[in-house]
mmCIF file of C-alpha atoms in Angstrom:
data_model
loop_
_atom_site.group_PDB
_atom_site.id
_atom_site.type_symbol
_atom_site.label_atom_id
_atom_site.label_comp_id
_atom_site.label_asym_id
_atom_site.label_seq_id
_atom_site.Cartn_x
_atom_site.Cartn_y
_atom_site.Cartn_z
ATOM 1 C CA LEU M 25 -36.697 -65.080 -20.833
ATOM 2 C CA VAL M 26 -35.913 -66.261 -16.953
ATOM 3 C CA LEU M 27 -38.625 -65.910 -14.159
ATOM 4 C CA LEU M 28 -38.163 -65.361 -10.641
ATOM 5 C CA ASP M 29 -41.503 -65.421 -8.040
ATOM 6 C CA GLY M 30 -41.702 -63.920 -4.378
ATOM 7 C CA ASP M 31 -39.213 -62.068 -2.364
ATOM 8 C CA GLU M 32 -36.871 -64.990 -2.130
ATOM 9 C CA ARG M 33 -36.739 -65.009 -6.203
ATOM 10 C CA ARG M 34 -37.858 -68.521 -6.612
ATOM 11 C CA LEU M 35 -37.649 -69.372 -10.054
ATOM 12 C CA VAL M 36 -40.279 -70.899 -11.819
ATOM 13 C CA GLU M 37 -40.925 -72.336 -14.967
ATOM 14 C CA GLU M 38 -44.220 -70.481 -16.256
ATOM 15 C CA ALA M 39 -46.285 -67.225 -15.040
ATOM 16 C CA PRO M 40 -50.082 -67.380 -16.151
ATOM 17 C CA ALA M 41 -52.468 -64.519 -16.352
ATOM 18 C CA GLY M 42 -52.435 -62.553 -13.247
ATOM 19 C CA ALA M 43 -49.117 -63.771 -11.469
ATOM 20 C CA GLU M 44 -47.038 -61.417 -10.828
ATOM 21 C CA VAL M 45 -43.204 -61.587 -10.875
ATOM 22 C CA GLU M 46 -39.612 -60.650 -11.970
ATOM 23 C CA VAL M 47 -38.613 -61.423 -15.082
ATOM 24 C CA ALA M 48 -34.912 -61.229 -16.757
ATOM 25 C CA VAL M 49 -33.842 -60.968 -20.159
ATOM 26 C CA LYS M 50 -30.628 -61.087 -22.253
ATOM 27 C CA VAL M 51 -30.826 -57.330 -23.597
ATOM 28 C CA THR M 52 -33.254 -54.879 -22.589
ATOM 29 C CA PRO M 53 -34.305 -51.081 -23.604
ATOM 30 C CA PHE M 54 -35.644 -50.390 -19.927
ATOM 31 C CA TYR M 55 -34.012 -47.973 -17.449
ATOM 32 C CA ALA M 56 -33.830 -49.541 -14.076
ATOM 33 C CA GLU M 57 -34.115 -47.237 -10.678
ATOM 34 C CA SER M 58 -31.064 -45.827 -10.185
ATOM 35 C CA GLY M 59 -29.427 -42.222 -8.942
ATOM 36 C CA GLY M 60 -32.940 -40.953 -7.661
ATOM 37 C CA GLN M 61 -34.721 -41.786 -11.150
ATOM 38 C CA VAL M 62 -37.434 -44.524 -10.742
ATOM 39 C CA GLY M 63 -37.650 -47.037 -13.095
ATOM 40 C CA ASP M 64 -39.299 -47.261 -16.733
ATOM 41 C CA ALA M 65 -42.411 -49.198 -17.288
ATOM 42 C CA GLY M 66 -44.177 -50.706 -20.394
ATOM 43 C CA ARG M 67 -44.874 -54.028 -21.556
ATOM 44 C CA ILE M 68 -43.408 -57.523 -22.277
ATOM 45 C CA HIS M 69 -44.640 -59.606 -25.653
ATOM 46 C CA GLY M 70 -44.169 -63.137 -25.604
ATOM 47 C CA PRO M 71 -45.544 -65.807 -27.988
ATOM 48 C CA SER M 72 -48.123 -66.885 -25.889
ATOM 49 C CA GLY M 73 -48.761 -64.025 -23.626
ATOM 50 C CA SER M 74 -48.240 -60.461 -22.479
ATOM 51 C CA ALA M 75 -47.121 -58.707 -19.534
ATOM 52 C CA LYS M 76 -47.372 -55.309 -17.885
ATOM 53 C CA VAL M 77 -43.842 -53.732 -16.791
ATOM 54 C CA GLU M 78 -44.353 -51.478 -13.971
ATOM 55 C CA ASP M 79 -40.751 -51.334 -12.541
ATOM 56 C CA VAL M 80 -37.439 -52.386 -13.656
ATOM 57 C CA GLN M 81 -34.312 -52.768 -10.745
ATOM 58 C CA LYS M 82 -31.223 -54.059 -10.479
ATOM 59 C CA PRO M 83 -30.550 -55.600 -7.595
ATOM 60 C CA PHE M 84 -27.296 -57.457 -7.990
ATOM 61 C CA GLY M 85 -24.751 -58.250 -10.745
ATOM 62 C CA GLY M 86 -25.719 -55.721 -13.185
ATOM 63 C CA VAL M 87 -28.998 -58.228 -13.754
ATOM 64 C CA PHE M 88 -32.176 -55.953 -14.796
ATOM 65 C CA LEU M 89 -35.470 -57.569 -12.910
ATOM 66 C CA HIS M 90 -38.313 -56.061 -14.659
ATOM 67 C CA ARG M 91 -41.432 -56.559 -11.762
ATOM 68 C CA VAL M 92 -44.530 -57.709 -13.747
ATOM 69 C CA LYS M 93 -47.968 -58.697 -13.993
ATOM 70 C CA VAL M 94 -49.038 -60.930 -16.514
ATOM 71 C CA ALA M 95 -51.893 -59.827 -18.518
ATOM 72 C CA ASP M 96 -53.226 -62.276 -20.750
ATOM 73 C CA GLY M 97 -51.861 -65.877 -21.629
ATOM 74 C CA ARG M 98 -48.862 -67.023 -19.823
ATOM 75 C CA LEU M 99 -45.031 -66.326 -19.777
ATOM 76 C CA ALA M 100 -42.689 -68.853 -19.784
ATOM 77 C CA VAL M 101 -38.698 -69.590 -19.073
ATOM 78 C CA GLY M 102 -36.798 -69.583 -22.382
ATOM 79 C CA ASP M 103 -39.563 -67.213 -24.538
ATOM 80 C CA VAL M 104 -38.343 -64.887 -27.151
ATOM 81 C CA VAL M 105 -39.911 -61.805 -26.305
ATOM 82 C CA THR M 106 -40.368 -58.385 -27.468
ATOM 83 C CA LEU M 107 -40.109 -55.526 -25.107
ATOM 84 C CA GLU M 108 -41.884 -51.819 -24.949
ATOM 85 C CA VAL M 109 -40.790 -49.196 -23.336
ATOM 86 C CA ASP M 110 -43.958 -46.328 -22.565
ATOM 87 C CA GLY M 111 -42.150 -43.778 -24.323
ATOM 88 C CA GLU M 112 -44.499 -41.315 -23.188
ATOM 89 C CA ARG M 113 -43.635 -41.869 -19.439
ATOM 90 C CA ARG M 114 -40.328 -42.351 -20.047
ATOM 91 C CA MET M 115 -40.670 -38.860 -21.895
ATOM 92 C CA ALA M 116 -42.311 -37.056 -18.692
ATOM 93 C CA THR M 117 -39.291 -38.744 -16.776
ATOM 94 C CA ARG M 118 -36.620 -37.160 -19.025
ATOM 95 C CA ARG M 119 -38.083 -33.617 -18.428
ATOM 96 C CA ASN M 120 -37.877 -34.066 -15.038
ATOM 97 C CA HIS M 121 -34.301 -35.258 -14.488
ATOM 98 C CA SER M 122 -33.236 -32.615 -16.997
ATOM 99 C CA ALA M 123 -34.588 -29.573 -15.420
ATOM 100 C CA THR M 124 -33.463 -31.551 -11.761
ATOM 101 C CA HIS M 125 -29.562 -30.786 -13.050
ATOM 102 C CA LEU M 126 -31.034 -27.151 -14.086
ATOM 103 C CA LEU M 127 -32.390 -26.804 -10.831
ATOM 104 C CA HIS M 128 -29.190 -27.782 -8.798
ATOM 105 C CA TRP M 129 -27.612 -25.034 -10.855
ATOM 106 C CA ALA M 130 -30.016 -22.291 -10.133
ATOM 107 C CA LEU M 131 -29.972 -22.645 -6.538
ATOM 108 C CA LYS M 132 -26.542 -22.323 -6.251
ATOM 109 C CA GLN M 133 -26.497 -19.152 -8.373
ATOM 110 C CA VAL M 134 -29.596 -17.700 -6.188
ATOM 111 C CA LEU M 135 -28.804 -19.002 -2.859
ATOM 112 C CA GLY M 136 -25.022 -19.600 -2.731
ATOM 113 C CA PRO M 137 -22.655 -22.679 -3.826
ATOM 114 C CA HIS M 138 -23.697 -24.147 -0.521
ATOM 115 C CA ALA M 139 -26.705 -25.322 -2.041
ATOM 116 C CA MET M 140 -25.364 -28.932 -3.078
ATOM 117 C CA GLN M 141 -27.843 -31.331 -3.715
ATOM 118 C CA LYS M 142 -28.450 -33.573 -0.873
ATOM 119 C CA GLY M 143 -31.327 -36.195 -2.433
ATOM 120 C CA SER M 144 -33.615 -36.577 -5.247
ATOM 121 C CA LEU M 145 -36.420 -38.340 -6.575
ATOM 122 C CA VAL M 146 -37.600 -37.903 -10.225
ATOM 123 C CA GLY M 147 -40.481 -40.087 -12.094
ATOM 124 C CA PRO M 148 -42.932 -38.862 -14.436
ATOM 125 C CA ASP M 149 -45.041 -37.076 -11.936
ATOM 126 C CA VAL M 150 -42.382 -35.912 -9.446
ATOM 127 C CA LEU M 151 -39.449 -33.687 -9.405
ATOM 128 C CA ARG M 152 -38.279 -33.820 -5.782
ATOM 129 C CA PHE M 153 -34.705 -32.023 -4.928
ATOM 130 C CA ASP M 154 -33.267 -31.664 -1.293
ATOM 131 C CA PHE M 155 -30.638 -29.599 -0.797
ATOM 132 C CA ALA M 156 -28.461 -27.529 1.814
ATOM 133 C CA HIS M 157 -29.918 -24.391 2.844
ATOM 134 C CA ASN M 158 -30.630 -23.423 6.370
ATOM 135 C CA GLN M 159 -33.640 -20.925 6.017
ATOM 136 C CA ALA M 160 -36.948 -21.155 4.043
ATOM 137 C CA MET M 161 -36.689 -19.197 0.562
ATOM 138 C CA SER M 162 -38.499 -16.334 0.194
ATOM 139 C CA SER M 163 -40.951 -15.864 -2.957
ATOM 140 C CA ASP M 164 -38.599 -13.653 -4.910
ATOM 141 C CA GLU M 165 -35.914 -16.545 -4.768
ATOM 142 C CA VAL M 166 -38.290 -18.382 -5.436
ATOM 143 C CA ALA M 167 -39.294 -16.944 -8.929
ATOM 144 C CA ARG M 168 -35.620 -15.992 -9.541
ATOM 145 C CA VAL M 169 -34.763 -19.649 -9.390
ATOM 146 C CA GLU M 170 -37.525 -20.753 -11.991
ATOM 147 C CA ASP M 171 -36.869 -17.506 -13.969
ATOM 148 C CA LEU M 172 -33.073 -19.606 -14.232
ATOM 149 C CA VAL M 173 -34.123 -22.657 -15.087
ATOM 150 C CA ASN M 174 -36.922 -21.149 -17.616
ATOM 151 C CA ASP M 175 -34.283 -19.035 -19.527
ATOM 152 C CA LYS M 176 -32.299 -21.954 -19.999
ATOM 153 C CA ILE M 177 -34.734 -24.103 -21.223
ATOM 154 C CA LEU M 178 -35.807 -21.049 -23.940
ATOM 155 C CA VAL M 179 -31.801 -21.376 -25.002
ATOM 156 C CA ASN M 180 -32.938 -25.139 -26.105
ATOM 157 C CA ALA M 181 -29.217 -26.153 -26.159
ATOM 158 C CA PRO M 182 -28.450 -29.654 -26.770
ATOM 159 C CA VAL M 183 -27.809 -32.171 -23.672
ATOM 160 C CA GLU M 184 -24.597 -33.684 -24.679
ATOM 161 C CA THR M 185 -23.277 -36.916 -23.012
ATOM 162 C CA GLU M 186 -20.024 -38.439 -23.298
ATOM 163 C CA VAL M 187 -18.418 -41.554 -21.096
ATOM 164 C CA LEU M 188 -14.888 -40.258 -19.638
ATOM 165 C CA ALA M 189 -12.120 -41.425 -17.078
ATOM 166 C CA ILE M 190 -13.422 -40.205 -13.812
ATOM 167 C CA ASP M 191 -9.909 -38.189 -13.487
ATOM 168 C CA GLU M 192 -10.736 -36.653 -16.733
ATOM 169 C CA ALA M 193 -14.160 -35.911 -15.909
ATOM 170 C CA ARG M 194 -13.068 -34.036 -12.792
ATOM 171 C CA ALA M 195 -10.443 -31.710 -14.459
ATOM 172 C CA ARG M 196 -13.096 -30.359 -16.583
ATOM 173 C CA GLY M 197 -15.487 -29.442 -13.574
ATOM 174 C CA ALA M 198 -18.118 -31.854 -13.671
ATOM 175 C CA VAL M 199 -19.913 -32.036 -10.350
ATOM 176 C CA ALA M 200 -20.955 -35.750 -8.615
ATOM 177 C CA ILE M 201 -23.728 -35.749 -7.355
ATOM 178 C CA PHE M 202 -24.815 -36.048 -3.576
ATOM 179 C CA GLU M 203 -23.114 -39.370 -2.292
ATOM 180 C CA GLU M 204 -23.422 -41.360 -5.723
ATOM 181 C CA LYS M 205 -20.748 -44.072 -6.284
ATOM 182 C CA TYR M 206 -18.622 -43.823 -9.315
ATOM 183 C CA GLY M 207 -16.081 -46.424 -10.854
ATOM 184 C CA ASP M 208 -13.433 -45.852 -13.242
ATOM 185 C CA GLU M 209 -15.675 -44.399 -15.921
ATOM 186 C CA VAL M 210 -18.501 -42.179 -15.799
ATOM 187 C CA ARG M 211 -21.035 -40.489 -17.843
ATOM 188 C CA VAL M 212 -20.707 -36.616 -18.142
ATOM 189 C CA LEU M 213 -23.812 -34.369 -18.565
ATOM 190 C CA THR M 214 -23.407 -31.173 -20.076
ATOM 191 C CA MET M 215 -26.450 -28.701 -20.746
ATOM 192 C CA THR M 216 -24.217 -25.481 -21.125
ATOM 193 C CA ALA M 217 -21.008 -25.212 -19.951
ATOM 194 C CA ASP M 218 -23.169 -23.779 -16.512
ATOM 195 C CA SER M 219 -24.122 -27.378 -15.811
ATOM 196 C CA VAL M 220 -21.566 -30.039 -16.094
ATOM 197 C CA GLU M 221 -22.718 -32.848 -14.093
ATOM 198 C CA LEU M 222 -22.309 -36.678 -13.695
ATOM 199 C CA CYS M 223 -25.428 -39.000 -14.304
ATOM 200 C CA GLY M 224 -26.437 -42.263 -15.529
ATOM 201 C CA GLY M 225 -30.054 -41.264 -16.086
ATOM 202 C CA THR M 226 -32.635 -40.832 -19.185
ATOM 203 C CA HIS M 227 -32.608 -36.954 -20.083
ATOM 204 C CA CYS M 228 -33.662 -34.541 -22.812
ATOM 205 C CA GLN M 229 -31.967 -33.905 -26.231
ATOM 206 C CA ARG M 230 -32.204 -30.707 -26.104
ATOM 207 C CA LEU M 231 -33.112 -28.126 -23.402
ATOM 208 C CA GLY M 232 -36.153 -26.785 -25.119
ATOM 209 C CA ASP M 233 -37.864 -30.603 -24.525
ATOM 210 C CA ILE M 234 -38.826 -29.587 -20.758
ATOM 211 C CA GLY M 235 -41.202 -27.391 -22.495
ATOM 212 C CA VAL M 236 -41.883 -25.042 -18.746
ATOM 213 C CA PHE M 237 -40.467 -25.365 -15.316
ATOM 214 C CA LYS M 238 -42.366 -24.357 -12.516
ATOM 215 C CA ILE M 239 -41.925 -24.914 -8.302
ATOM 216 C CA VAL M 240 -45.105 -25.891 -6.474
ATOM 217 C CA SER M 241 -43.720 -26.424 -2.994
ATOM 218 C CA GLU M 242 -40.295 -25.098 -0.836
ATOM 219 C CA GLY M 243 -39.866 -26.411 2.380
ATOM 220 C CA GLY M 244 -38.305 -27.462 5.302
ATOM 221 C CA THR M 245 -37.086 -31.572 5.741
ATOM 222 C CA ALA M 246 -34.003 -31.745 8.384
ATOM 223 C CA ALA M 247 -32.074 -29.098 9.920
ATOM 224 C CA GLY M 248 -30.595 -27.524 7.430
ATOM 225 C CA VAL M 249 -31.691 -29.282 4.342
ATOM 226 C CA ARG M 250 -34.713 -27.546 2.310
ATOM 227 C CA ARG M 251 -36.950 -29.291 -0.537
ATOM 228 C CA ILE M 252 -38.329 -28.357 -4.056
ATOM 229 C CA LEU M 253 -41.108 -30.280 -5.649
ATOM 230 C CA ALA M 254 -41.083 -28.842 -9.074
ATOM 231 C CA ALA M 255 -43.598 -29.712 -12.286
ATOM 232 C CA THR M 256 -42.408 -29.333 -15.706
ATOM 233 C CA GLY M 257 -43.989 -30.015 -19.285
ATOM 234 C CA GLN M 258 -47.882 -31.014 -19.443
ATOM 235 C CA ASN M 259 -47.360 -31.480 -15.567
ATOM 236 C CA ALA M 260 -46.721 -27.756 -15.481
ATOM 237 C CA LEU M 261 -49.664 -26.868 -17.378
ATOM 238 C CA ARG M 262 -51.880 -28.905 -14.791
ATOM 239 C CA HIS M 263 -50.461 -27.048 -12.255
ATOM 240 C CA ILE M 264 -50.859 -23.801 -13.171
ATOM 241 C CA ARG M 265 -54.401 -24.456 -14.692
ATOM 242 C CA ALA M 266 -55.251 -25.895 -10.741
ATOM 243 C CA GLN M 267 -54.029 -22.819 -9.146
ATOM 244 C CA GLU M 268 -56.197 -20.838 -12.196
ATOM 245 C CA ASP M 269 -59.067 -22.609 -11.467
ATOM 246 C CA GLU M 270 -58.825 -21.911 -7.845
ATOM 247 C CA LEU M 271 -58.524 -18.571 -8.314
ATOM 248 C CA ARG M 272 -61.391 -18.599 -10.168
ATOM 249 C CA ARG M 273 -63.873 -19.896 -7.500
ATOM 250 C CA ALA M 274 -62.259 -17.773 -4.984
ATOM 251 C CA ARG M 275 -63.100 -14.851 -7.406
ATOM 252 C CA ILE M 276 -66.944 -16.406 -7.431
ATOM 253 C CA ALA M 277 -67.031 -16.683 -3.698
ATOM 254 C CA ALA M 278 -65.631 -13.287 -3.084
ATOM 255 C CA LYS M 279 -67.655 -11.278 -5.683
ATOM 256 C CA ALA M 280 -64.470 -9.650 -7.113
ATOM 257 C CA THR M 281 -63.549 -8.696 -10.220
ATOM 258 C CA THR M 282 -60.915 -10.014 -12.400
ATOM 259 C CA GLY M 283 -59.449 -6.426 -12.417
ATOM 260 C CA GLY M 284 -56.960 -7.550 -9.078
ATOM 261 C CA ASP M 285 -59.550 -6.312 -5.967
ATOM 262 C CA LEU M 286 -59.331 -9.816 -4.749
ATOM 263 C CA ALA M 287 -57.026 -9.500 -1.826
ATOM 264 C CA ASP M 288 -59.246 -6.555 -0.800
ATOM 265 C CA LYS M 289 -61.960 -8.401 -0.925
ATOM 266 C CA ILE M 290 -61.315 -11.238 1.280
ATOM 267 C CA ASP M 291 -59.532 -8.428 3.849
ATOM 268 C CA LYS M 292 -62.863 -6.960 4.102
ATOM 269 C CA ILE M 293 -64.679 -10.321 4.324
ATOM 270 C CA MET M 294 -62.128 -11.146 7.314
ATOM 271 C CA GLN M 295 -62.841 -7.937 8.732
ATOM 272 C CA GLY M 296 -66.447 -8.430 9.057
ATOM 273 C CA GLU M 297 -66.068 -11.947 10.274
ATOM 274 C CA LYS M 298 -64.067 -10.383 13.330
#
C-alpha cells in the first residue's frame, strides 16, 4: 500500500479517518476510468481501518490510483489490504456500456453509416452517446433505434471478448471507437456478428443482462453532432415509471379518463385560455 496526498501527489506514511488520499496497491480488481467509462467504486479494508473508494484513475505508467476517503481507523504505507468492488454499481455500468455498443450499431442502421461515435460517457446512472448527424431524429427514428437494441437484448447472445493483434482485429472488421489510441494488441468485443468493436471496458456476460433499453433524450451539442441520453435495467424502469406518474397526474389535472382522451382534454383547456 502506497499513499499519496494532494494535487502534487505527495507521499504520506499514513492517513487517518476523514483523510482524502490516493492509494496505490500492487494488484487491484478495480477498473480505472478509460475510454468514456467511469472508474469503479467500492471499499478498501486494512488491518487498522477501512476507506471508501470513490474513483479510480490511471494517470501515468499504468499505475492505478484509488481516490479514497478513510472511513474509520487509519491506512498506512505497507498495509496488506483487501479491495472490494461495488458489484451492483459495476453491473449497472456494464449494462450501460454494452448497450452503448448496440446503440452505435442501431444508429448506423437507422440513420446511415455516417452516424459514427463522437464521444461517450458510461457510468452506473448515465449512458451518454454523441454521434455524427446533421438533424434532429424523428420520433419514428428514435423508436426504430430502441426496437433494434431491444431486439438484440432479447436474442441474449453471449458477449465475447478476445485479445488480438491490431492487424488481425482490423481484418475481422472490428470498428475502432472514436479517437482512442490503440497498441499492437487490442481487445475485440463481439455482440453478435453485427457489432464487433474495439473496447477495453467492462461488459455484460450476455446481452439479456442489459434488461431493457430506453432513450431518454436526443438533442444537438455542436454542428453535425447529436447526443443521446439513455437508460438500461432498473434505471430504464424508473424512467418509464416517472413518465407514467406524470401522465397520471396530468390526467387527474385535466379530468381525463385512461381511455386516451388526455390530448383532447388538454386541447380544450388550452382553447379555453385563449
